[in-house]
Short mmCIF file of C-alpha atoms and ligand atoms in Angstrom, two decimals:
data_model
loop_
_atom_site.label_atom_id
_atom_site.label_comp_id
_atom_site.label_asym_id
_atom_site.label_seq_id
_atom_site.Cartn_x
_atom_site.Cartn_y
_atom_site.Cartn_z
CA UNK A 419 111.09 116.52 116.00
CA UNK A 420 111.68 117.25 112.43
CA UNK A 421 109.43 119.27 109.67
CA UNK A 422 107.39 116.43 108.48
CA UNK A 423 106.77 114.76 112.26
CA UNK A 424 105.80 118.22 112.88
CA UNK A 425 103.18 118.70 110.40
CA UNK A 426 101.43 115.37 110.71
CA UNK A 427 101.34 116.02 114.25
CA UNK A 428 98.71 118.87 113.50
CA UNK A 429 96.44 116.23 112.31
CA UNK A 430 94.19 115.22 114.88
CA UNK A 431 91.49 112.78 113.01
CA UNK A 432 93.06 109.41 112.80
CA UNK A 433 89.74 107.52 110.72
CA UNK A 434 87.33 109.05 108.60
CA UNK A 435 85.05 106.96 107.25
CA UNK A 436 85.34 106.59 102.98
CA UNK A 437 88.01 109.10 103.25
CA UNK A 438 90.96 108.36 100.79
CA UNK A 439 94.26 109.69 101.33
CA UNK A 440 97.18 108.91 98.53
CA UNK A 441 100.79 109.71 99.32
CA UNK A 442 103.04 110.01 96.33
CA UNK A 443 105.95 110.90 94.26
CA UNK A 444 109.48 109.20 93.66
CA UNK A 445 111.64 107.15 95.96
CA UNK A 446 112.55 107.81 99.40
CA UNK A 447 110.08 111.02 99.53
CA UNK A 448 108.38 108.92 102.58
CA UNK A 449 105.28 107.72 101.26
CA UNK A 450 105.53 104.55 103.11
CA UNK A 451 106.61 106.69 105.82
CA UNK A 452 103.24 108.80 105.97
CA UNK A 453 100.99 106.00 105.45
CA UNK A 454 102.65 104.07 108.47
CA UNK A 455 102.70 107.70 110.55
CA UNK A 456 98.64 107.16 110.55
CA UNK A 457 98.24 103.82 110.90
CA UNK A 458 100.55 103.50 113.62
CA UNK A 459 98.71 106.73 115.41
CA UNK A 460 95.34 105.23 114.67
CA UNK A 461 96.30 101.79 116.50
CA UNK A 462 96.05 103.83 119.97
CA UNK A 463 92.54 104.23 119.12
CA UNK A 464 89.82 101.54 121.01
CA UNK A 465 88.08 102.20 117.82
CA UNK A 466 89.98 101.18 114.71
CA UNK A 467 92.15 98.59 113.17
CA UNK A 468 94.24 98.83 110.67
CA UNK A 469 95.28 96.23 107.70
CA UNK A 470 98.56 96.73 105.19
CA UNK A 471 98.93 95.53 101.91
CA UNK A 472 101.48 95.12 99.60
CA UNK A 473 101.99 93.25 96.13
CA UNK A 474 104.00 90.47 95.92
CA UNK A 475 106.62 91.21 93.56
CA UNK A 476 108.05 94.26 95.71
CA UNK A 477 111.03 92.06 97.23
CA UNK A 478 112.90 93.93 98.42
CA UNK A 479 112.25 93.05 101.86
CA UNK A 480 110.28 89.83 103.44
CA UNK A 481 107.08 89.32 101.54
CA UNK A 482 105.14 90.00 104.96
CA UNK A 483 106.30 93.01 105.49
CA UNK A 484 106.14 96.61 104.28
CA UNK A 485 109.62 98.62 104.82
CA UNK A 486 109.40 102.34 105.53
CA UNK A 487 113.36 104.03 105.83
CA UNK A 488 112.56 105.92 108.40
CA UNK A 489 110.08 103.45 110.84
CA UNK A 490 111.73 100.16 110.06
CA UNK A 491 109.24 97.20 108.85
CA UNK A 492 105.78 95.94 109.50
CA UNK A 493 103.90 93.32 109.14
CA UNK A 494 101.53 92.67 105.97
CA UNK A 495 99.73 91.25 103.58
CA UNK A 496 100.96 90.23 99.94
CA UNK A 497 98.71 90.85 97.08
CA UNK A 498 99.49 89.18 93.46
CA UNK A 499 99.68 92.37 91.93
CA UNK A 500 97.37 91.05 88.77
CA UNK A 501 94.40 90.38 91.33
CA UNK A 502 93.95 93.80 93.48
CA UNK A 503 90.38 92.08 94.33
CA UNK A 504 91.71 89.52 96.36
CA UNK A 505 92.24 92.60 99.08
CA UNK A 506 88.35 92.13 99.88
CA UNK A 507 88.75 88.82 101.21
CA UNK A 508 91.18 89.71 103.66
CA UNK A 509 89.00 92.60 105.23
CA UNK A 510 88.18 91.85 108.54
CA UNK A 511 84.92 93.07 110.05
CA UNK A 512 86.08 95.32 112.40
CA UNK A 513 88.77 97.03 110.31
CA UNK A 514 88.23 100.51 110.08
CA UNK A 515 92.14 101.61 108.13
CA UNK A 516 93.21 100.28 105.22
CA UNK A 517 97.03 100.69 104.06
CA UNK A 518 97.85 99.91 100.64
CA UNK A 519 102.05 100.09 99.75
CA UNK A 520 103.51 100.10 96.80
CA UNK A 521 100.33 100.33 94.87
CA UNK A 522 101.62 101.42 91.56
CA UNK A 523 102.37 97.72 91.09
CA UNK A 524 99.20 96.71 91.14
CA UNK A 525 96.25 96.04 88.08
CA UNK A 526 94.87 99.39 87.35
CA UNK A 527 91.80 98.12 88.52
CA UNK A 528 93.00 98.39 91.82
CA UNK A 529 90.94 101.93 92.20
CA UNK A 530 87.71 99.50 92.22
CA UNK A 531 88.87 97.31 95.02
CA UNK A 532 89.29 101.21 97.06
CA UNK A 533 86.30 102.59 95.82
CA UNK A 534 84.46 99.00 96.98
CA UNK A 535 86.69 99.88 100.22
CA UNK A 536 85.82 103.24 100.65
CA UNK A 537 81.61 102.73 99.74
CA UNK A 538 81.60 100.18 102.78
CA UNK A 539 83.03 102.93 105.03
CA UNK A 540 86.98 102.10 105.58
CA UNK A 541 89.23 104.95 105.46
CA UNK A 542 92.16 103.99 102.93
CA UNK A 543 95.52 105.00 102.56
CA UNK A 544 97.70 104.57 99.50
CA UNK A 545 101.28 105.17 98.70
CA UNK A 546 102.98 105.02 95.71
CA UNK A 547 105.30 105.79 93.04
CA UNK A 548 103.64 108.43 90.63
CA UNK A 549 105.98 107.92 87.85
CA UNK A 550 108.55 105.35 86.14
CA UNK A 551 111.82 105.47 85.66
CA UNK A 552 111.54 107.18 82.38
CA UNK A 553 109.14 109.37 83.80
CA UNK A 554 105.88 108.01 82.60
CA UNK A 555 102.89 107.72 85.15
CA UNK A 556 101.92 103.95 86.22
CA UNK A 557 98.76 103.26 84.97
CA UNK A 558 97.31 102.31 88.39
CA UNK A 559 98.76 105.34 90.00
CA UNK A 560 97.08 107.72 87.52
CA UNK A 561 93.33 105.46 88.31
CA UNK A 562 94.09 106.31 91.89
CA UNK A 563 94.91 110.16 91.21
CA UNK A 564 91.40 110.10 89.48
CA UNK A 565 89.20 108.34 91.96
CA UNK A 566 88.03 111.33 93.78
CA UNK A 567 90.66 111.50 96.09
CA UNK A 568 90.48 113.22 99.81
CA UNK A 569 94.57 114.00 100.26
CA UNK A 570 96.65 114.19 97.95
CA UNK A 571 100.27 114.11 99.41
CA UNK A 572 102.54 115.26 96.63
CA UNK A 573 105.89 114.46 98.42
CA UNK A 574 109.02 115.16 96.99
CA UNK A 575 112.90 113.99 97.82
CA UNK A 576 116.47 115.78 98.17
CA UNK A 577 117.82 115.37 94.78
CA UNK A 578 120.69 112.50 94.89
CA UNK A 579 122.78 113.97 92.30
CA UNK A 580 125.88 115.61 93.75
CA UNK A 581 126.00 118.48 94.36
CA UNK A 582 122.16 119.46 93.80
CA UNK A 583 120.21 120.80 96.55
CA UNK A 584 117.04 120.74 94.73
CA UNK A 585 113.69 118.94 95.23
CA UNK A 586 113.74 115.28 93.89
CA UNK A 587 110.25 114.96 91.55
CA UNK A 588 111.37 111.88 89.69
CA UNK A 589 113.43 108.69 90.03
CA UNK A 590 116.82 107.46 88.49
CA UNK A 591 117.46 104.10 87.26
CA UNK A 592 121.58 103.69 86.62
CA UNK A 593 122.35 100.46 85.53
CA UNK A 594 126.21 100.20 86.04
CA UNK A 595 126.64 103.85 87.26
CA UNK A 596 124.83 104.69 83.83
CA UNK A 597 121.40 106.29 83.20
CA UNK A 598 118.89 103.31 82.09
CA UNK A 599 118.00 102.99 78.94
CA UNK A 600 114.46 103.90 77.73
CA UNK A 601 113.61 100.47 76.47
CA UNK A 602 114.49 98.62 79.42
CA UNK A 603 111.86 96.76 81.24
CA UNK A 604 109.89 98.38 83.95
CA UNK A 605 110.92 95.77 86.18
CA UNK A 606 114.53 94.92 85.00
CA UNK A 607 115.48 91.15 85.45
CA UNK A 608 118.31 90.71 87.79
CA UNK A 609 121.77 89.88 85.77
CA UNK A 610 124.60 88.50 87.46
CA UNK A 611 127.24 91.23 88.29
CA UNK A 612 124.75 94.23 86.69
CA UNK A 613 124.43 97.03 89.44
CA UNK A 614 121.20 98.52 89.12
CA UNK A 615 120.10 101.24 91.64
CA UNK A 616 117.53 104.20 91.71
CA UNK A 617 118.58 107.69 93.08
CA UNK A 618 115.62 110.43 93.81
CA UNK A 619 116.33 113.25 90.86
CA UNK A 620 115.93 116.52 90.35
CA UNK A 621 114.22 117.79 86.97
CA UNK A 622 117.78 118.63 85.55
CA UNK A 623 119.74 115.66 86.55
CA UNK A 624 116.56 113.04 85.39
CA UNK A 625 118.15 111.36 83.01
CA UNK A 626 117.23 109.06 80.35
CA UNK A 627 119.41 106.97 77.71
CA UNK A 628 116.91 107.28 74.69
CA UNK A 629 120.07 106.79 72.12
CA UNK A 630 119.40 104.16 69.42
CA UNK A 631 119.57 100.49 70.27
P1 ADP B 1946 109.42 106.08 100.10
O1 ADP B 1946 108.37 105.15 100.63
O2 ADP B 1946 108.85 107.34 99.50
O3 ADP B 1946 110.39 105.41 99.16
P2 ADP B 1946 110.44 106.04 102.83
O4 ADP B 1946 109.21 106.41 103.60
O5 ADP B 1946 110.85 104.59 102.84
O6 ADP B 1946 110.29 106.59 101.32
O7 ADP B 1946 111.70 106.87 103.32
C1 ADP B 1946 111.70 108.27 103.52
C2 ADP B 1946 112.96 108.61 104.32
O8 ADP B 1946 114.12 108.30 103.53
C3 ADP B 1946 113.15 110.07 104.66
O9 ADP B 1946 112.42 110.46 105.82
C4 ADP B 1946 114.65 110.17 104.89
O10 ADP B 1946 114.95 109.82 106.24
C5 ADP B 1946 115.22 109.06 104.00
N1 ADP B 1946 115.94 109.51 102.80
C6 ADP B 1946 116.96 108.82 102.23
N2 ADP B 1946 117.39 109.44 101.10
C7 ADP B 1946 116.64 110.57 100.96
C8 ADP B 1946 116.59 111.64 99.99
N3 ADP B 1946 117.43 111.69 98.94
N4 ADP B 1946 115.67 112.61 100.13
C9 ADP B 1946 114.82 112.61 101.20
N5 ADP B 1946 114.81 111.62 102.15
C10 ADP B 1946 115.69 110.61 102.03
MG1 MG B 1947 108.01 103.11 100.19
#
């Protein structure tokens, strides 16, 4: 069993009802992980269901399904990220878990649909990226930090830069084994033979090309 399987395992409530729980901070800190950790232990329950969510511009896996590093995939539902709302008409009746993935994709107004959520008694999980590339909060991740949140999972990486042995707070965007530049898109559009990958970074080796274009 390792550290983190041991300290969700001291969690014994698997659905409290209005309760929101957010996991987040940078890549491959297991926020997907987490989120799936409950919903998986709450589907052992006679009592609750659970329903994921995802918006559907995060492709990188099958639109259906949310992909966690350490548990593999599962099945869910894709969101257009402009219309959070259209969650509600999903809902089934007797869904008592909610998991939301990726969420910092979404329309800020996304902390409506899980206050609307929470107010008709669902428990709802959220994980997400806190910050950008360059280090800036997405907007619908800092609505969610502010709606009166139960948890608060702060999670944090093993910095990627070699050798570091620090905790990653922040992700890396190299483009071409280079540090992204700060006017790049949030979402960069795929070029043909451009390599663009994201590491999980340390405070000292964040880095950010902010040299004049
Ligand atoms: P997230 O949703 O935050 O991107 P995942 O839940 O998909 O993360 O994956 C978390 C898992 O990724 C960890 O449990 C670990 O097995 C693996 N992993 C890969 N690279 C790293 C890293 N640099 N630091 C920590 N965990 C990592
Ligand atoms: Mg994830």
């Amino acid at each position: 069993m390792d550290v983190l399987s041991l300290e969700h395992s001291v969690r014994t409530a698997h659905y409290f009802p209005a309760y929101l729980h957010l996991f987040t901070g940078p890549m491959k800190s297991g926020k997907t992980e987490g989120m799936i950790y409950h919903l998986d232990r709450s589907s052992y329950s006679h009592l609750s269901r659970f329903q994921l969510f995802k918006p559907c511009n995060d492709d990188r896996s099958d639109a259906n399904l949310v992909f966690s590093r350490k548990y593999g995939t599962v099945p869910c539902q894709p969101i257009d990220p402009a219309h959070p709302e259209d969650i509600l008409s999903y809902i089934g009746k007797d869904v008592t878990l909610i998991g939301i993935d990726e969420a910092q994709f979404f329309a800020p107004s996304l902390s409506d649909v899980v206050t609307a959520l929470r107010r008709s008694r669902r428990h709802v999980l959220c994980a997400f990226l806190d910050t950008d590339f360059r280090g800036e909060p997405f907007p619908a991740a800092q609505r969610l930090l502010f709606s009166y949140p139960d948890r608060i999972e702060h999670l944090t990486a093993v910095c990627e830069a070699q050798p570091c042995e620090y905790d990653a707070t922040m992700t890396q965007r190299l483009v071409d084994g280079q540090p992204a530049h700060y006017d790049d898109p949030i979402e960069l559009i795929e070029k043909a033979g451009r390599k663009e990958v994201y590491e999980a970074r340390c405070i000292f080796h964040h880095v950010v090309d902010r040299s004049p274009r």
